[in-house]
């Protein structure tokens, strides 16, 4: 069999100039056996006029390709080359492509995954089509900027329920039909079929549901109130942030077995690994993490699903935006108010580590030539550094201007695709700040800035100089808007520290910043208190001495997280003896 081909950016751009894809009608039959299922696809598309080359291809990875017809004329299935079926000499105008195939079930999470529960013998199937695995389920012009409407019909065993991107209707005899989707990308189509245990409700006039396999029913029921409360709270908060209302007809969340990711933002049907259905006592931090993931995936309904990247070089923006919004909205809308502390402890070091390896890359890389390269950039920089950069952008712009720019972006590109340039242009329309220069400094460079304080006192004042050299190999540096935390010894607690005040400071793209303040110098100065920027920080000698004896006396857990990250970085950089770290 011919080797499978990955899609290149040039091929995707050429195909997007040639085709306008309107609608898919997909029929899946999940009753044909344990190894394969039947997949029949009708694609309606237009070949645009005035194109010199009208040859293209459609992708599919079948177990058996039974038949292909184009506008009623049969094509030879034997022309399938790997995962590409060539379509040659297309004429301008409307076309209909019919493809009938048998497709393999997956046991490793790609395409249509099939799972039999050892607890009760029940079987479940669900799709995971990111990044280019739609080809394992049905034929498609598989690239994110060829959005289309999808009509889906599924035949399943009679005891099963079928979930999809839209509301599903049981037609009888195991046949289910899903409501037609709005325009979405191929990788966002979703199906989950099986004898699900479901808890359903309604919110703002929309059906909401949570679903799991039957053997987990008691555990889902025990947490249903919390799951739905978090879902409703985040949903309402996003409607306060975004002017565009939720764009789909329902909101289902399916906790599925053997999921090979944390969760997937399929519009109207988010899938989660079912480890989030807790089987035993867990910490509140684990519940907070689950709430954050719910908020993260819901943010994608607007940013990723309604407005979708044009090509995979902007996958960071999907994930960074959802990561930022997930942590921020969970803190604002739910009882879990310490999410940014969790981010500082569990996520930010992931970004710092990835950014200091030889394999580092810009948050927004410019060299994503194909789908395989895109997956290589799916890392701590795309998630943690990108979200940190957006959090710094919010601090630098102000939240009102940031949300104004976001809503402009969504309004301009809803049900369509957009690029990083489009995003920055939308933000720039909401502020007088030079967002384009900010983006170049933050998103097109690599490495971590190091902010170092230098303090001295005279005549009842203390003076601070903050050094902000550019990262190694970078000639420009980055601007930072930070908060300085000033702490004194707590006179009522021998190991305690008391916050004197917090000061805001804007640091230029490189060089030094000097501040002068009346009064005694603080016992501890924490740069980036509140963790609003992405940078390593250092401590002056007196602050370092204070930390060796009173670190646990810092009253704010987020401040402690900033300090721990700083000490860890200093050990990594050879500036702090390793024994000092465990001593602290």
mmCIF file with all atom_site columns, N, CA and C in Angstrom, residues 282-321:
data_model
loop_
_atom_site.group_PDB
_atom_site.id
_atom_site.type_symbol
_atom_site.label_atom_id
_atom_site.label_alt_id
_atom_site.label_comp_id
_atom_site.label_asym_id
_atom_site.label_entity_id
_atom_site.label_seq_id
_atom_site.pdbx_PDB_ins_code
_atom_site.Cartn_x
_atom_site.Cartn_y
_atom_site.Cartn_z
_atom_site.occupancy
_atom_site.B_iso_or_equiv
_atom_site.pdbx_formal_charge
_atom_site.auth_seq_id
_atom_site.auth_comp_id
_atom_site.auth_asym_id
_atom_site.auth_atom_id
_atom_site.pdbx_PDB_model_num
ATOM 1   N N  . UNK A 1 282 ? -11.039 12.691 46.275 1.00 0.00 ? 282 UNK A N  1
ATOM 2   C CA . UNK A 1 282 ? -9.980  13.442 45.596 1.00 0.00 ? 282 UNK A CA 1
ATOM 3   C C  . UNK A 1 282 ? -9.791  14.769 46.308 1.00 0.00 ? 282 UNK A C  1
ATOM 4   N N  . UNK A 1 283 ? -8.683  15.414 46.015 1.00 0.00 ? 283 UNK A N  1
ATOM 5   C CA . UNK A 1 283 ? -8.408  16.709 46.618 1.00 0.00 ? 283 UNK A CA 1
ATOM 6   C C  . UNK A 1 283 ? -9.236  17.796 45.938 1.00 0.00 ? 283 UNK A C  1
ATOM 7   N N  . UNK A 1 284 ? -9.360  18.922 46.630 1.00 0.00 ? 284 UNK A N  1
ATOM 8   C CA . UNK A 1 284 ? -10.057 20.048 46.022 1.00 0.00 ? 284 UNK A CA 1
ATOM 9   C C  . UNK A 1 284 ? -9.300  20.574 44.811 1.00 0.00 ? 284 UNK A C  1
ATOM 10  N N  . UNK A 1 285 ? -7.976  20.419 44.815 1.00 0.00 ? 285 UNK A N  1
ATOM 11  C CA . UNK A 1 285 ? -7.191  20.848 43.656 1.00 0.00 ? 285 UNK A CA 1
ATOM 12  C C  . UNK A 1 285 ? -7.545  20.025 42.428 1.00 0.00 ? 285 UNK A C  1
ATOM 13  N N  . UNK A 1 286 ? -7.800  18.732 42.587 1.00 0.00 ? 286 UNK A N  1
ATOM 14  C CA . UNK A 1 286 ? -8.219  17.907 41.456 1.00 0.00 ? 286 UNK A CA 1
ATOM 15  C C  . UNK A 1 286 ? -9.580  18.351 40.934 1.00 0.00 ? 286 UNK A C  1
ATOM 16  N N  . UNK A 1 287 ? -10.464 18.711 41.829 1.00 0.00 ? 287 UNK A N  1
ATOM 17  C CA . UNK A 1 287 ? -11.760 19.231 41.390 1.00 0.00 ? 287 UNK A CA 1
ATOM 18  C C  . UNK A 1 287 ? -11.599 20.571 40.682 1.00 0.00 ? 287 UNK A C  1
ATOM 19  N N  . UNK A 1 288 ? -10.678 21.386 41.173 1.00 0.00 ? 288 UNK A N  1
ATOM 20  C CA . UNK A 1 288 ? -10.402 22.658 40.519 1.00 0.00 ? 288 UNK A CA 1
ATOM 21  C C  . UNK A 1 288 ? -9.856  22.438 39.116 1.00 0.00 ? 288 UNK A C  1
ATOM 22  N N  . UNK A 1 289 ? -8.956  21.468 38.968 1.00 0.00 ? 289 UNK A N  1
ATOM 23  C CA . UNK A 1 289 ? -8.406  21.173 37.643 1.00 0.00 ? 289 UNK A CA 1
ATOM 24  C C  . UNK A 1 289 ? -9.513  20.751 36.687 1.00 0.00 ? 289 UNK A C  1
ATOM 25  N N  . UNK A 1 290 ? -10.411 19.902 37.156 1.00 0.00 ? 290 UNK A N  1
ATOM 26  C CA . UNK A 1 290 ? -11.527 19.478 36.305 1.00 0.00 ? 290 UNK A CA 1
ATOM 27  C C  . UNK A 1 290 ? -12.392 20.672 35.897 1.00 0.00 ? 290 UNK A C  1
ATOM 28  N N  . UNK A 1 291 ? -12.666 21.557 36.840 1.00 0.00 ? 291 UNK A N  1
ATOM 29  C CA . UNK A 1 291 ? -13.451 22.748 36.519 1.00 0.00 ? 291 UNK A CA 1
ATOM 30  C C  . UNK A 1 291 ? -12.745 23.606 35.479 1.00 0.00 ? 291 UNK A C  1
ATOM 31  N N  . UNK A 1 292 ? -11.410 23.731 35.621 1.00 0.00 ? 292 UNK A N  1
ATOM 32  C CA . UNK A 1 292 ? -10.659 24.530 34.660 1.00 0.00 ? 292 UNK A CA 1
ATOM 33  C C  . UNK A 1 292 ? -10.724 23.920 33.269 1.00 0.00 ? 292 UNK A C  1
ATOM 34  N N  . UNK A 1 293 ? -10.640 22.584 33.172 1.00 0.00 ? 293 UNK A N  1
ATOM 35  C CA . UNK A 1 293 ? -10.717 21.936 31.865 1.00 0.00 ? 293 UNK A CA 1
ATOM 36  C C  . UNK A 1 293 ? -12.095 22.173 31.238 1.00 0.00 ? 293 UNK A C  1
ATOM 37  N N  . UNK A 1 294 ? -13.147 22.111 32.044 1.00 0.00 ? 294 UNK A N  1
ATOM 38  C CA . UNK A 1 294 ? -14.485 22.418 31.533 1.00 0.00 ? 294 UNK A CA 1
ATOM 39  C C  . UNK A 1 294 ? -14.512 23.839 30.969 1.00 0.00 ? 294 UNK A C  1
ATOM 40  N N  . UNK A 1 295 ? -13.952 24.798 31.722 1.00 0.00 ? 295 UNK A N  1
ATOM 41  C CA . UNK A 1 295 ? -13.935 26.185 31.253 1.00 0.00 ? 295 UNK A CA 1
ATOM 42  C C  . UNK A 1 295 ? -13.058 26.354 30.018 1.00 0.00 ? 295 UNK A C  1
ATOM 43  N N  . UNK A 1 296 ? -11.927 25.648 29.976 1.00 0.00 ? 296 UNK A N  1
ATOM 44  C CA . UNK A 1 296 ? -11.014 25.696 28.823 1.00 0.00 ? 296 UNK A CA 1
ATOM 45  C C  . UNK A 1 296 ? -11.732 25.253 27.554 1.00 0.00 ? 296 UNK A C  1
ATOM 46  N N  . UNK A 1 297 ? -12.380 24.097 27.617 1.00 0.00 ? 297 UNK A N  1
ATOM 47  C CA . UNK A 1 297 ? -13.033 23.576 26.408 1.00 0.00 ? 297 UNK A CA 1
ATOM 48  C C  . UNK A 1 297 ? -14.200 24.452 25.996 1.00 0.00 ? 297 UNK A C  1
ATOM 49  N N  . UNK A 1 298 ? -14.904 25.020 26.964 1.00 0.00 ? 298 UNK A N  1
ATOM 50  C CA . UNK A 1 298 ? -16.023 25.889 26.612 1.00 0.00 ? 298 UNK A CA 1
ATOM 51  C C  . UNK A 1 298 ? -15.539 27.164 25.923 1.00 0.00 ? 298 UNK A C  1
ATOM 52  N N  . UNK A 1 299 ? -14.380 27.681 26.331 1.00 0.00 ? 299 UNK A N  1
ATOM 53  C CA . UNK A 1 299 ? -13.834 28.859 25.655 1.00 0.00 ? 299 UNK A CA 1
ATOM 54  C C  . UNK A 1 299 ? -13.606 28.590 24.178 1.00 0.00 ? 299 UNK A C  1
ATOM 55  N N  . UNK A 1 300 ? -13.252 27.354 23.846 1.00 0.00 ? 300 UNK A N  1
ATOM 56  C CA . UNK A 1 300 ? -13.038 26.984 22.441 1.00 0.00 ? 300 UNK A CA 1
ATOM 57  C C  . UNK A 1 300 ? -14.303 27.107 21.601 1.00 0.00 ? 300 UNK A C  1
ATOM 58  N N  . UNK A 1 301 ? -15.475 27.055 22.212 1.00 0.00 ? 301 UNK A N  1
ATOM 59  C CA . UNK A 1 301 ? -16.699 27.171 21.418 1.00 0.00 ? 301 UNK A CA 1
ATOM 60  C C  . UNK A 1 301 ? -16.700 28.466 20.617 1.00 0.00 ? 301 UNK A C  1
ATOM 61  N N  . UNK A 1 302 ? -16.115 29.511 21.209 1.00 0.00 ? 302 UNK A N  1
ATOM 62  C CA . UNK A 1 302 ? -15.985 30.785 20.509 1.00 0.00 ? 302 UNK A CA 1
ATOM 63  C C  . UNK A 1 302 ? -14.637 30.865 19.779 1.00 0.00 ? 302 UNK A C  1
ATOM 64  N N  . UNK A 1 303 ? -13.581 30.505 20.471 1.00 0.00 ? 303 UNK A N  1
ATOM 65  C CA . UNK A 1 303 ? -12.231 30.716 19.945 1.00 0.00 ? 303 UNK A CA 1
ATOM 66  C C  . UNK A 1 303 ? -11.631 29.365 19.585 1.00 0.00 ? 303 UNK A C  1
ATOM 67  N N  . UNK A 1 304 ? -11.834 28.970 18.345 1.00 0.00 ? 304 UNK A N  1
ATOM 68  C CA . UNK A 1 304 ? -11.404 27.661 17.874 1.00 0.00 ? 304 UNK A CA 1
ATOM 69  C C  . UNK A 1 304 ? -12.492 27.019 17.043 1.00 0.00 ? 304 UNK A C  1
ATOM 70  N N  . UNK A 1 305 ? -13.749 27.114 17.530 1.00 0.00 ? 305 UNK A N  1
ATOM 71  C CA . UNK A 1 305 ? -14.863 26.486 16.824 1.00 0.00 ? 305 UNK A CA 1
ATOM 72  C C  . UNK A 1 305 ? -15.643 27.499 15.989 1.00 0.00 ? 305 UNK A C  1
ATOM 73  N N  . UNK A 1 306 ? -16.072 28.598 16.613 1.00 0.00 ? 306 UNK A N  1
ATOM 74  C CA . UNK A 1 306 ? -16.760 29.655 15.875 1.00 0.00 ? 306 UNK A CA 1
ATOM 75  C C  . UNK A 1 306 ? -15.779 30.386 14.968 1.00 0.00 ? 306 UNK A C  1
ATOM 76  N N  . UNK A 1 307 ? -14.652 30.804 15.525 1.00 0.00 ? 307 UNK A N  1
ATOM 77  C CA . UNK A 1 307 ? -13.539 31.356 14.738 1.00 0.00 ? 307 UNK A CA 1
ATOM 78  C C  . UNK A 1 307 ? -12.411 30.330 14.801 1.00 0.00 ? 307 UNK A C  1
ATOM 79  N N  . UNK A 1 308 ? -12.009 29.849 13.655 1.00 0.00 ? 308 UNK A N  1
ATOM 80  C CA . UNK A 1 308 ? -11.042 28.756 13.587 1.00 0.00 ? 308 UNK A CA 1
ATOM 81  C C  . UNK A 1 308 ? -9.777  29.223 12.887 1.00 0.00 ? 308 UNK A C  1
ATOM 82  N N  . UNK A 1 309 ? -8.660  28.662 13.289 1.00 0.00 ? 309 UNK A N  1
ATOM 83  C CA . UNK A 1 309 ? -7.395  28.983 12.630 1.00 0.00 ? 309 UNK A CA 1
ATOM 84  C C  . UNK A 1 309 ? -7.471  28.651 11.139 1.00 0.00 ? 309 UNK A C  1
ATOM 85  N N  . UNK A 1 310 ? -6.707  29.381 10.359 1.00 0.00 ? 310 UNK A N  1
ATOM 86  C CA . UNK A 1 310 ? -6.646  29.125 8.921  1.00 0.00 ? 310 UNK A CA 1
ATOM 87  C C  . UNK A 1 310 ? -5.692  27.970 8.623  1.00 0.00 ? 310 UNK A C  1
ATOM 88  N N  . UNK A 1 311 ? -4.586  27.943 9.351  1.00 0.00 ? 311 UNK A N  1
ATOM 89  C CA . UNK A 1 311 ? -3.609  26.856 9.199  1.00 0.00 ? 311 UNK A CA 1
ATOM 90  C C  . UNK A 1 311 ? -3.020  26.562 10.576 1.00 0.00 ? 311 UNK A C  1
ATOM 91  N N  . UNK A 1 312 ? -2.354  25.405 10.686 1.00 0.00 ? 312 UNK A N  1
ATOM 92  C CA . UNK A 1 312 ? -1.936  24.895 11.990 1.00 0.00 ? 312 UNK A CA 1
ATOM 93  C C  . UNK A 1 312 ? -0.801  25.664 12.633 1.00 0.00 ? 312 UNK A C  1
ATOM 94  N N  . UNK A 1 313 ? -0.219  26.645 11.950 1.00 0.00 ? 313 UNK A N  1
ATOM 95  C CA . UNK A 1 313 ? 0.787   27.466 12.614 1.00 0.00 ? 313 UNK A CA 1
ATOM 96  C C  . UNK A 1 313 ? 0.177   28.310 13.730 1.00 0.00 ? 313 UNK A C  1
ATOM 97  N N  . UNK A 1 314 ? -1.132  28.468 13.721 1.00 0.00 ? 314 UNK A N  1
ATOM 98  C CA . UNK A 1 314 ? -1.797  29.244 14.770 1.00 0.00 ? 314 UNK A CA 1
ATOM 99  C C  . UNK A 1 314 ? -2.497  28.374 15.805 1.00 0.00 ? 314 UNK A C  1
ATOM 100 N N  . UNK A 1 315 ? -2.126  27.087 15.889 1.00 0.00 ? 315 UNK A N  1
ATOM 101 C CA . UNK A 1 315 ? -2.748  26.229 16.893 1.00 0.00 ? 315 UNK A CA 1
ATOM 102 C C  . UNK A 1 315 ? -2.466  26.757 18.295 1.00 0.00 ? 315 UNK A C  1
ATOM 103 N N  . UNK A 1 316 ? -1.314  27.395 18.481 1.00 0.00 ? 316 UNK A N  1
ATOM 104 C CA . UNK A 1 316 ? -0.991  27.965 19.795 1.00 0.00 ? 316 UNK A CA 1
ATOM 105 C C  . UNK A 1 316 ? -2.072  28.942 20.232 1.00 0.00 ? 316 UNK A C  1
ATOM 106 N N  . UNK A 1 317 ? -2.627  29.713 19.282 1.00 0.00 ? 317 UNK A N  1
ATOM 107 C CA . UNK A 1 317 ? -3.592  30.743 19.652 1.00 0.00 ? 317 UNK A CA 1
ATOM 108 C C  . UNK A 1 317 ? -4.887  30.109 20.152 1.00 0.00 ? 317 UNK A C  1
ATOM 109 N N  . UNK A 1 318 ? -5.338  29.054 19.470 1.00 0.00 ? 318 UNK A N  1
ATOM 110 C CA . UNK A 1 318 ? -6.480  28.299 20.000 1.00 0.00 ? 318 UNK A CA 1
ATOM 111 C C  . UNK A 1 318 ? -6.234  27.889 21.447 1.00 0.00 ? 318 UNK A C  1
ATOM 112 N N  . UNK A 1 319 ? -5.102  27.216 21.657 1.00 0.00 ? 319 UNK A N  1
ATOM 113 C CA . UNK A 1 319 ? -4.841  26.616 22.969 1.00 0.00 ? 319 UNK A CA 1
ATOM 114 C C  . UNK A 1 319 ? -4.445  27.658 24.016 1.00 0.00 ? 319 UNK A C  1
ATOM 115 N N  . UNK A 1 320 ? -3.654  28.642 23.634 1.00 0.00 ? 320 UNK A N  1
ATOM 116 C CA . UNK A 1 320 ? -3.260  29.665 24.597 1.00 0.00 ? 320 UNK A CA 1
ATOM 117 C C  . UNK A 1 320 ? -4.466  30.465 25.054 1.00 0.00 ? 320 UNK A C  1
ATOM 118 N N  . UNK A 1 321 ? -5.349  30.799 24.123 1.00 0.00 ? 321 UNK A N  1
ATOM 119 C CA . UNK A 1 321 ? -6.541  31.563 24.484 1.00 0.00 ? 321 UNK A CA 1
ATOM 120 C C  . UNK A 1 321 ? -7.429  30.754 25.425 1.00 0.00 ? 321 UNK A C  1
#
